[in-house]
PDB file of C-alpha atoms in Angstrom:
ATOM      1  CA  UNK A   1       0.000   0.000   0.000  1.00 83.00           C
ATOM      2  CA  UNK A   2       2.687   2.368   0.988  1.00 87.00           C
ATOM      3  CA  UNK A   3       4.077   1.894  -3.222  1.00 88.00           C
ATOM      4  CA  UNK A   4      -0.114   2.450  -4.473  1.00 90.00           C
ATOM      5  CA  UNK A   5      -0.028   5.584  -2.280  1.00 90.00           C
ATOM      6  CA  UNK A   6       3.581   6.761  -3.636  1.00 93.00           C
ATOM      7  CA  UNK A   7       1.915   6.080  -7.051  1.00 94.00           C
ATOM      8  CA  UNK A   8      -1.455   8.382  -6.586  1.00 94.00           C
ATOM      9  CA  UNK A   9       0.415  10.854  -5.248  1.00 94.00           C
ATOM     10  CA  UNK A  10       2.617  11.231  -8.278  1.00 95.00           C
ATOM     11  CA  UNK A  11      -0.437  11.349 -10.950  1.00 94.00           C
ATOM     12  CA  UNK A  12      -0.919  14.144 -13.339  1.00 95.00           C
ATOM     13  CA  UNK A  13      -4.265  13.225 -14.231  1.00 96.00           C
ATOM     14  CA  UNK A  14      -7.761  14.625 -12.853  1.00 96.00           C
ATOM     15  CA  UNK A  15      -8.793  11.050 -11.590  1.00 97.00           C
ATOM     16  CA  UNK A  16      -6.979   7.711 -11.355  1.00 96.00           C
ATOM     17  CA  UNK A  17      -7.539   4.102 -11.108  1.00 95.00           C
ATOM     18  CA  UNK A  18      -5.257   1.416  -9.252  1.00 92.00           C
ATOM     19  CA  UNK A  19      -5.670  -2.041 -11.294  1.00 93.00           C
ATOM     20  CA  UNK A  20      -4.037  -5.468 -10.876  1.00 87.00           C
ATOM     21  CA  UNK A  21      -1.863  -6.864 -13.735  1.00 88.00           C
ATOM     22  CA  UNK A  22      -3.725 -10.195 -14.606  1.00 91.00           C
ATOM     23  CA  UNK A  23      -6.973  -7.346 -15.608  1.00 95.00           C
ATOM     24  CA  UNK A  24      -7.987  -7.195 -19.265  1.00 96.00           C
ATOM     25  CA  UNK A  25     -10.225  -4.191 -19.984  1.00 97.00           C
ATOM     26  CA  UNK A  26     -12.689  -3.759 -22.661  1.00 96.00           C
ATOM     27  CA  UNK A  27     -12.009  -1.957 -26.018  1.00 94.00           C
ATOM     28  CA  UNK A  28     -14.633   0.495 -25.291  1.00 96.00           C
ATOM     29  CA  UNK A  29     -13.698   1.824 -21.781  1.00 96.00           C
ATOM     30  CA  UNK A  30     -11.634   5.032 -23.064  1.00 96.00           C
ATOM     31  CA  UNK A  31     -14.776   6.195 -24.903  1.00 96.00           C
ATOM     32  CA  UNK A  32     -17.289   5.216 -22.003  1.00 97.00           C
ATOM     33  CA  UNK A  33     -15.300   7.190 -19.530  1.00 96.00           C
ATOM     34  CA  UNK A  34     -14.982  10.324 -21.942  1.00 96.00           C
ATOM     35  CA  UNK A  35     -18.710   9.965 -21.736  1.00 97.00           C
ATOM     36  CA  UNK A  36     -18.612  10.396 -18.126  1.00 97.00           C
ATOM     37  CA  UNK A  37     -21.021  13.180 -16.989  1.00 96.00           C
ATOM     38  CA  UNK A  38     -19.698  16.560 -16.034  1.00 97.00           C
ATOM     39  CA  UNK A  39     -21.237  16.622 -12.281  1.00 96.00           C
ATOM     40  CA  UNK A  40     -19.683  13.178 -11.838  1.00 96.00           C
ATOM     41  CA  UNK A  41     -16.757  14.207 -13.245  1.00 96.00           C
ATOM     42  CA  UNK A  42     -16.324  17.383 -10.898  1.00 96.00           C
ATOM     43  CA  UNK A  43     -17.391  14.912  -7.949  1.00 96.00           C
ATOM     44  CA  UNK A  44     -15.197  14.808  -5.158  1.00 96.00           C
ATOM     45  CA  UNK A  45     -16.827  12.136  -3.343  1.00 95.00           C
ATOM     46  CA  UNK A  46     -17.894   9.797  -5.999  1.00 96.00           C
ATOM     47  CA  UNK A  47     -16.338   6.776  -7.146  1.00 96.00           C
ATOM     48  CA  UNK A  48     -17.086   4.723 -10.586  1.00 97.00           C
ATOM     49  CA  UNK A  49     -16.907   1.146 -10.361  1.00 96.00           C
ATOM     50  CA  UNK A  50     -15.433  -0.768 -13.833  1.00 97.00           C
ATOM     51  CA  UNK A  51     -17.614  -3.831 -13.743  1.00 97.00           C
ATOM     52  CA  UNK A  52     -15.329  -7.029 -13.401  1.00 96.00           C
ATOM     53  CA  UNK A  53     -15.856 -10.444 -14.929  1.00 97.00           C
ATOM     54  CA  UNK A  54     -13.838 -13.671 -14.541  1.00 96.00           C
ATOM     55  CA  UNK A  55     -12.556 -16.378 -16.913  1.00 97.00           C
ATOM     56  CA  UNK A  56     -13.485 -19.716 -15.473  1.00 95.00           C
ATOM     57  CA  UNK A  57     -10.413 -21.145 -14.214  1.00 93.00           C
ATOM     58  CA  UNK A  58     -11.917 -24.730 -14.742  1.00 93.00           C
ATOM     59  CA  UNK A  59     -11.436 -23.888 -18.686  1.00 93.00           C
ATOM     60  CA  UNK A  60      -7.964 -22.412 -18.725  1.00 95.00           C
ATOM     61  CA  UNK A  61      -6.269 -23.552 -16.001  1.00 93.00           C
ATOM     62  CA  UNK A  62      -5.804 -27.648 -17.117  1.00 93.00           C
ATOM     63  CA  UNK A  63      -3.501 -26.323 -19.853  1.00 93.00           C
ATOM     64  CA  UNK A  64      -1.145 -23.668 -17.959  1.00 92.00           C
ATOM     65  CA  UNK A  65      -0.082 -22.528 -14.890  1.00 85.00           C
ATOM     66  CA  UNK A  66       1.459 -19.214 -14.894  1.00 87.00           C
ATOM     67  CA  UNK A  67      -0.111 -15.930 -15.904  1.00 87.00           C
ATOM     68  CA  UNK A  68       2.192 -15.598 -18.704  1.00 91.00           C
ATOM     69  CA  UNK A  69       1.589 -19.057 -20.255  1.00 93.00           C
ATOM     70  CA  UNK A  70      -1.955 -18.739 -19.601  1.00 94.00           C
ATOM     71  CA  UNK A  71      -2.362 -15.741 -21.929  1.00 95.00           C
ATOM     72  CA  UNK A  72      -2.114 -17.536 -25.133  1.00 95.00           C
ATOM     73  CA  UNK A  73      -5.476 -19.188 -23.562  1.00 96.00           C
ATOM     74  CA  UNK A  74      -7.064 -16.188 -21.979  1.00 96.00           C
ATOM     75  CA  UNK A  75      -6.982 -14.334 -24.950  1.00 95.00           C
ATOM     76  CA  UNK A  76      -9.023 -15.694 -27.798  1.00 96.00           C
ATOM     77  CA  UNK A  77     -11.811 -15.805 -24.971  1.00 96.00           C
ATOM     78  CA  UNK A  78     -12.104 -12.417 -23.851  1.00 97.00           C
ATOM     79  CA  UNK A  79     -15.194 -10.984 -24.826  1.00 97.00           C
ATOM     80  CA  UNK A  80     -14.740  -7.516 -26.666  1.00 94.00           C
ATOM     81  CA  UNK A  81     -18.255  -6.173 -25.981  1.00 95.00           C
ATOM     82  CA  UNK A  82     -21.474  -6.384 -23.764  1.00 96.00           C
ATOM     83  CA  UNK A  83     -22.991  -8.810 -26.369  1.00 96.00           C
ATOM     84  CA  UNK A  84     -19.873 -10.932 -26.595  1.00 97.00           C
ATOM     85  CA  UNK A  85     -19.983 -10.547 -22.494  1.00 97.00           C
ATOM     86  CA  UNK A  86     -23.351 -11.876 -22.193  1.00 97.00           C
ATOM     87  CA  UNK A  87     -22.546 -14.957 -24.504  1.00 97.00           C
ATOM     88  CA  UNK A  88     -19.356 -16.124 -22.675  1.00 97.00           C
ATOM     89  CA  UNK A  89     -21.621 -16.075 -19.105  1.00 97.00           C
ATOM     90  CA  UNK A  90     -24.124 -17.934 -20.500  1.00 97.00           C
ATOM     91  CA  UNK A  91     -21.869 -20.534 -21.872  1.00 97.00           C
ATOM     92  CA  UNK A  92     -19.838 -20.395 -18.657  1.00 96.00           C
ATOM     93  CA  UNK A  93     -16.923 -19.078 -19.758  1.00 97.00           C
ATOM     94  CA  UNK A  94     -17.207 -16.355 -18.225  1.00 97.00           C
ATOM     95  CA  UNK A  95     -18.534 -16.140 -14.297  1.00 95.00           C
ATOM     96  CA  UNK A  96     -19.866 -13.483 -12.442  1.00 92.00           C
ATOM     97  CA  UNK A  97     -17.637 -13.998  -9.327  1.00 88.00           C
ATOM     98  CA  UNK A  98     -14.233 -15.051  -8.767  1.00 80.00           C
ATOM     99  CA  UNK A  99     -14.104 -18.754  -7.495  1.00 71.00           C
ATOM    100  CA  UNK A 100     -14.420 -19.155  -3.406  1.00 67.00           C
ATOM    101  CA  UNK A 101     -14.841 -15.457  -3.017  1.00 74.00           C
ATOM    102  CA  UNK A 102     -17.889 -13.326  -2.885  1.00 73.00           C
ATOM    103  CA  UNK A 103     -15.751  -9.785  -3.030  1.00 71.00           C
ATOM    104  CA  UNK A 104     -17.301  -8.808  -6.569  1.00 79.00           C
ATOM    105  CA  UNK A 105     -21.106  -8.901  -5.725  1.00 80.00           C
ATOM    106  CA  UNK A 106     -22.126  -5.884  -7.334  1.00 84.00           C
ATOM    107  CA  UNK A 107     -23.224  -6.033 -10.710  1.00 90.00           C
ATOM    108  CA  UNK A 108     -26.578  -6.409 -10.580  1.00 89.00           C
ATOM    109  CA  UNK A 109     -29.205  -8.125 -13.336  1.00 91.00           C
ATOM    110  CA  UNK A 110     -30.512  -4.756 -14.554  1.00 93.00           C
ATOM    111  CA  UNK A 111     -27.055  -3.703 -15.561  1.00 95.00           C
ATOM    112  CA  UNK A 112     -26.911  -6.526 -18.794  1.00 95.00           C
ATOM    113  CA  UNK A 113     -30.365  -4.492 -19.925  1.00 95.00           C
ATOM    114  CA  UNK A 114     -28.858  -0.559 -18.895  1.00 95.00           C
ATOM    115  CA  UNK A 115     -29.744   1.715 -22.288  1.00 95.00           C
ATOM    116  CA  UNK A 116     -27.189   2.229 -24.473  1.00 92.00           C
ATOM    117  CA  UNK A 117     -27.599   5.900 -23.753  1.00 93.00           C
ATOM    118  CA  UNK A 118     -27.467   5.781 -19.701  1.00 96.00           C
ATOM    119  CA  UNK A 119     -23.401   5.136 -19.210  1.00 97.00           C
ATOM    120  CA  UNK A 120     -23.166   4.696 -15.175  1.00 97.00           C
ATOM    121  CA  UNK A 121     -25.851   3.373 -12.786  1.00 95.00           C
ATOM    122  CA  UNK A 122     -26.089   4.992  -9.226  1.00 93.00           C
ATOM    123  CA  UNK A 123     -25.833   1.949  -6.835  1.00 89.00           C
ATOM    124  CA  UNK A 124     -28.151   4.284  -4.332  1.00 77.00           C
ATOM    125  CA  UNK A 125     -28.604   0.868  -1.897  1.00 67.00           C
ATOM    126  CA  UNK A 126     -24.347   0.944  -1.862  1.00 58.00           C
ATOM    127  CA  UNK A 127     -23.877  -3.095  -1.915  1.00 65.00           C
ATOM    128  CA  UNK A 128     -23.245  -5.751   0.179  1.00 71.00           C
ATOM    129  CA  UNK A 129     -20.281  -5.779   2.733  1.00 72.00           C
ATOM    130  CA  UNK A 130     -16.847  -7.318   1.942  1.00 72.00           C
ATOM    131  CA  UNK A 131     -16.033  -5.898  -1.668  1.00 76.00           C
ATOM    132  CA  UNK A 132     -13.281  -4.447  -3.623  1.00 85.00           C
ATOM    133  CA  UNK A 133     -14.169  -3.588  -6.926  1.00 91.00           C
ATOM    134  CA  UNK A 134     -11.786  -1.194  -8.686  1.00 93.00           C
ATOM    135  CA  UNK A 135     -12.563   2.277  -8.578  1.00 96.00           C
ATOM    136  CA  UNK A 136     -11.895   5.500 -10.466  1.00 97.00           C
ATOM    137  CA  UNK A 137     -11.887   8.454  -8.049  1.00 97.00           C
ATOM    138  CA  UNK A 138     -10.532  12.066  -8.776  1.00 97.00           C
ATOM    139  CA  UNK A 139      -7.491  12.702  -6.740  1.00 96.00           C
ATOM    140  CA  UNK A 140      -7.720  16.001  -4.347  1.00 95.00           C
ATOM    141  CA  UNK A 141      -6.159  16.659  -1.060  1.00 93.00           C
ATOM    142  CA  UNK A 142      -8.677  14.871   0.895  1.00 93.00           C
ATOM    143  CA  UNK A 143      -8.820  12.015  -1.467  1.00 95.00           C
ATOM    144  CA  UNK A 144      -8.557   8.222   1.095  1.00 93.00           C
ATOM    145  CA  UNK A 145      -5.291   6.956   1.180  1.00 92.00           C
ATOM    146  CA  UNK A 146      -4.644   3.247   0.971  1.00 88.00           C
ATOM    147  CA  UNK A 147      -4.143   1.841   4.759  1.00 85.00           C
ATOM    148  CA  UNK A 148      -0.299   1.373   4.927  1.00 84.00           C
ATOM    149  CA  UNK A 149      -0.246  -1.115   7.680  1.00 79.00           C
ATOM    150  CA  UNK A 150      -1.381  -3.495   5.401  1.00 71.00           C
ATOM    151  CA  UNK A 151       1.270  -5.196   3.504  1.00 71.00           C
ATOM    152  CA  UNK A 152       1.765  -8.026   1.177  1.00 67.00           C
ATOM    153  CA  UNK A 153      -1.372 -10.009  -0.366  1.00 66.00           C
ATOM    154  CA  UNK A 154      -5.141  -9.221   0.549  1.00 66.00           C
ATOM    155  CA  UNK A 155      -7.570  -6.733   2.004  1.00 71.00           C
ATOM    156  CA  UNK A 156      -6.121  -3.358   0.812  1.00 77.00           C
ATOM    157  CA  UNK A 157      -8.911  -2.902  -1.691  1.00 81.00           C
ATOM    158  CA  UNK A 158     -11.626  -4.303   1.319  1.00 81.00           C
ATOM    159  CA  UNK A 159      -9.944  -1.585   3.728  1.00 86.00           C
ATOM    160  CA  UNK A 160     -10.614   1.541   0.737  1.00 89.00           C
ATOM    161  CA  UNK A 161     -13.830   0.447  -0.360  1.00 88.00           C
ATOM    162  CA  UNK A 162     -14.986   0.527   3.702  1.00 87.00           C
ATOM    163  CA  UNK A 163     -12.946   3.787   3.898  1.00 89.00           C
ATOM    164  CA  UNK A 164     -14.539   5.649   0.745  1.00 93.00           C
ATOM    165  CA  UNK A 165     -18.399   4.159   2.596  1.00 90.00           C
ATOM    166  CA  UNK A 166     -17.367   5.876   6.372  1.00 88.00           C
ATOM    167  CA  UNK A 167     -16.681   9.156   3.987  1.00 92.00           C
ATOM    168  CA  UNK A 168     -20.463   8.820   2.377  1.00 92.00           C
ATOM    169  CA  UNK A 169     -18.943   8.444  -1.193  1.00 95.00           C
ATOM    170  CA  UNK A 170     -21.776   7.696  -3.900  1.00 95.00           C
ATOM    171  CA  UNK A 171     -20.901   4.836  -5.726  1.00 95.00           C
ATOM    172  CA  UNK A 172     -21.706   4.546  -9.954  1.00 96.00           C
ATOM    173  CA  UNK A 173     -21.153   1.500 -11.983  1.00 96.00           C
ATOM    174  CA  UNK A 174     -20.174   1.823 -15.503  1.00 97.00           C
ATOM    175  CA  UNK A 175     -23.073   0.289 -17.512  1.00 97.00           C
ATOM    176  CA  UNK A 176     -21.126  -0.636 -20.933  1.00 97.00           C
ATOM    177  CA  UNK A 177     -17.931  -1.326 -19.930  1.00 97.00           C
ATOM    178  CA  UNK A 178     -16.258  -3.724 -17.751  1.00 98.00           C
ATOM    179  CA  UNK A 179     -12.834  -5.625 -17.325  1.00 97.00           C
ATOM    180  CA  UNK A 180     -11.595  -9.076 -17.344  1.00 97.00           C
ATOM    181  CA  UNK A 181     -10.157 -11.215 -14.823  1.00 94.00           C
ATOM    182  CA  UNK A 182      -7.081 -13.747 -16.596  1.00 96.00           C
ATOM    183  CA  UNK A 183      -7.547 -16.853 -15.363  1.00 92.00           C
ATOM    184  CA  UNK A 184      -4.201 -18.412 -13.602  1.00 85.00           C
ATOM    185  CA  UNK A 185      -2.794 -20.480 -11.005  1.00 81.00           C
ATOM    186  CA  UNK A 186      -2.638 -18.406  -7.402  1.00 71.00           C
ATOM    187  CA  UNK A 187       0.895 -16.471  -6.840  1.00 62.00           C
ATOM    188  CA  UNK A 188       3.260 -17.358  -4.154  1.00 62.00           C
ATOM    189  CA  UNK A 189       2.004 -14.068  -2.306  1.00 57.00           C
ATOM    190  CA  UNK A 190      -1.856 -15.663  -2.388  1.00 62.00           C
ATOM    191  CA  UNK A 191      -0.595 -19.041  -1.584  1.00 60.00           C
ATOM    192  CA  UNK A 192       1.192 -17.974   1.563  1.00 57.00           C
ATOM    193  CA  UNK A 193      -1.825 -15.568   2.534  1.00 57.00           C
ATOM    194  CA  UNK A 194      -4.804 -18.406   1.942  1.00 59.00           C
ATOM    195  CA  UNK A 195      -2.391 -20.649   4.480  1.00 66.00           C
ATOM    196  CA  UNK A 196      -1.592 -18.592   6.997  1.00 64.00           C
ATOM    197  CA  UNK A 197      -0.841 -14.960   5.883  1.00 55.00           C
ATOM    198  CA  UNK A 198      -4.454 -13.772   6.547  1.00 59.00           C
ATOM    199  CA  UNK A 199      -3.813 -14.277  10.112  1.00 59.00           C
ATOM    200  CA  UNK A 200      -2.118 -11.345  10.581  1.00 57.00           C
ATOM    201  CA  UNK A 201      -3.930  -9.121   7.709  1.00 62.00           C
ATOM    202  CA  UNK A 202      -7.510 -10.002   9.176  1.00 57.00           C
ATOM    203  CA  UNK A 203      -6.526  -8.455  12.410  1.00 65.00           C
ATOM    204  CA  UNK A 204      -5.750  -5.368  10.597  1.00 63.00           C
ATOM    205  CA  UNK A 205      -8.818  -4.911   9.170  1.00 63.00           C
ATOM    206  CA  UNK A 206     -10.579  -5.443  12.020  1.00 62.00           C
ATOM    207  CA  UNK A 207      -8.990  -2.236  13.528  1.00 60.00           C
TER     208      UNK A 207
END
């Protein structure tokens, strides 16, 4: 967290976004966010969520094992629009949720019908606890920090996300565009965190 802070505070942009490297994002995301409305766009407690779908591990995973030998399977599979999107859940491809984890519980069954005219969604009920979806939020002085007592694998997303909520930010989900999860065998840094690494991390959070 302490390196994600060191990064947001060096931006030169209006807003910024901090994403994972195994993330895929669609082709359209550029032009959706351009088409970001001004009052959201002038927000200072707002933050857009980029929608975030998984590869099913069960498809990719018998053939590779790390990220960069699973990308010659990931690739030909990730859907390049909403229509494309909707095809690869149905034919379970695609999931909604990342296996044995219910942190990306927020995309709702409206969202695959928003207009093609209506580009975020206020989620005015917020969503259920225990998420980290990836957020764009526009960087001023009294813009939430990452916690830097966490370190290592796991909950620094978990600890903004409850952070941004005790600051009454207004959460928006893009409606027609969205990222990709790569599907690929867990890191060291998760390995070592799923055994016995959360130990330490959980208490954290709980402060």
């Amino acid at each position: 967290n302490l390196l994600r802070n060191l990064g947001i505070r060096n931006v030169e942009t209006s807003h910024f976004i901090v994403l994972d490297m195994d993330l895929m994002l669609s082709r359209n995301l550029l032009s959706e966010l351009k088409k970001l409305p001004t009052f959201l766009k002038e927000s200072n407690n707002s933050a857009v969520i980029i929608p975030l779908f998984f590869l099913s591990r069960d498809k990719i995973l018998p053939y590779c094992s790390l990220l960069e030998d699973c990308l010659p399977f990931n690739i030909p599979l990730i859907p390049e629009n909403k229509s494309d999107l909707i095809q690869c859940l149905h034919s379970s491809v695609c999931q909604m949720r990342k296996q044995f984890a219910r942190t990306h519980l927020y995309v709702m069954p409206a969202w695959f019908g928003a207009p093609a005219k209506s580009v975020v969604s206020r989620l005015d009920c917020a969503f259920t606890d225990f998420q980290e979806p990836y957020v764009i939020l526009k960087y001023t002085p009294s813009t939430p920090m990452y916690d830097e007592r966490f370190v290592g694998y796991g909950y620094n997303k978990l600890q903004l996300i409850e952070h941004l909520r005790t600051m009454n930010y207004k959460f928006y989900l893009l409606n027609h565009a969205f990222m990709i999860d790569l599907a690929h065998k867990d890191s060291s840094y998760r390995t070592h965190y799923m055994t016995n690494g959360y130990k330490y991390i959980w208490s954290v959070y709980r402060e």
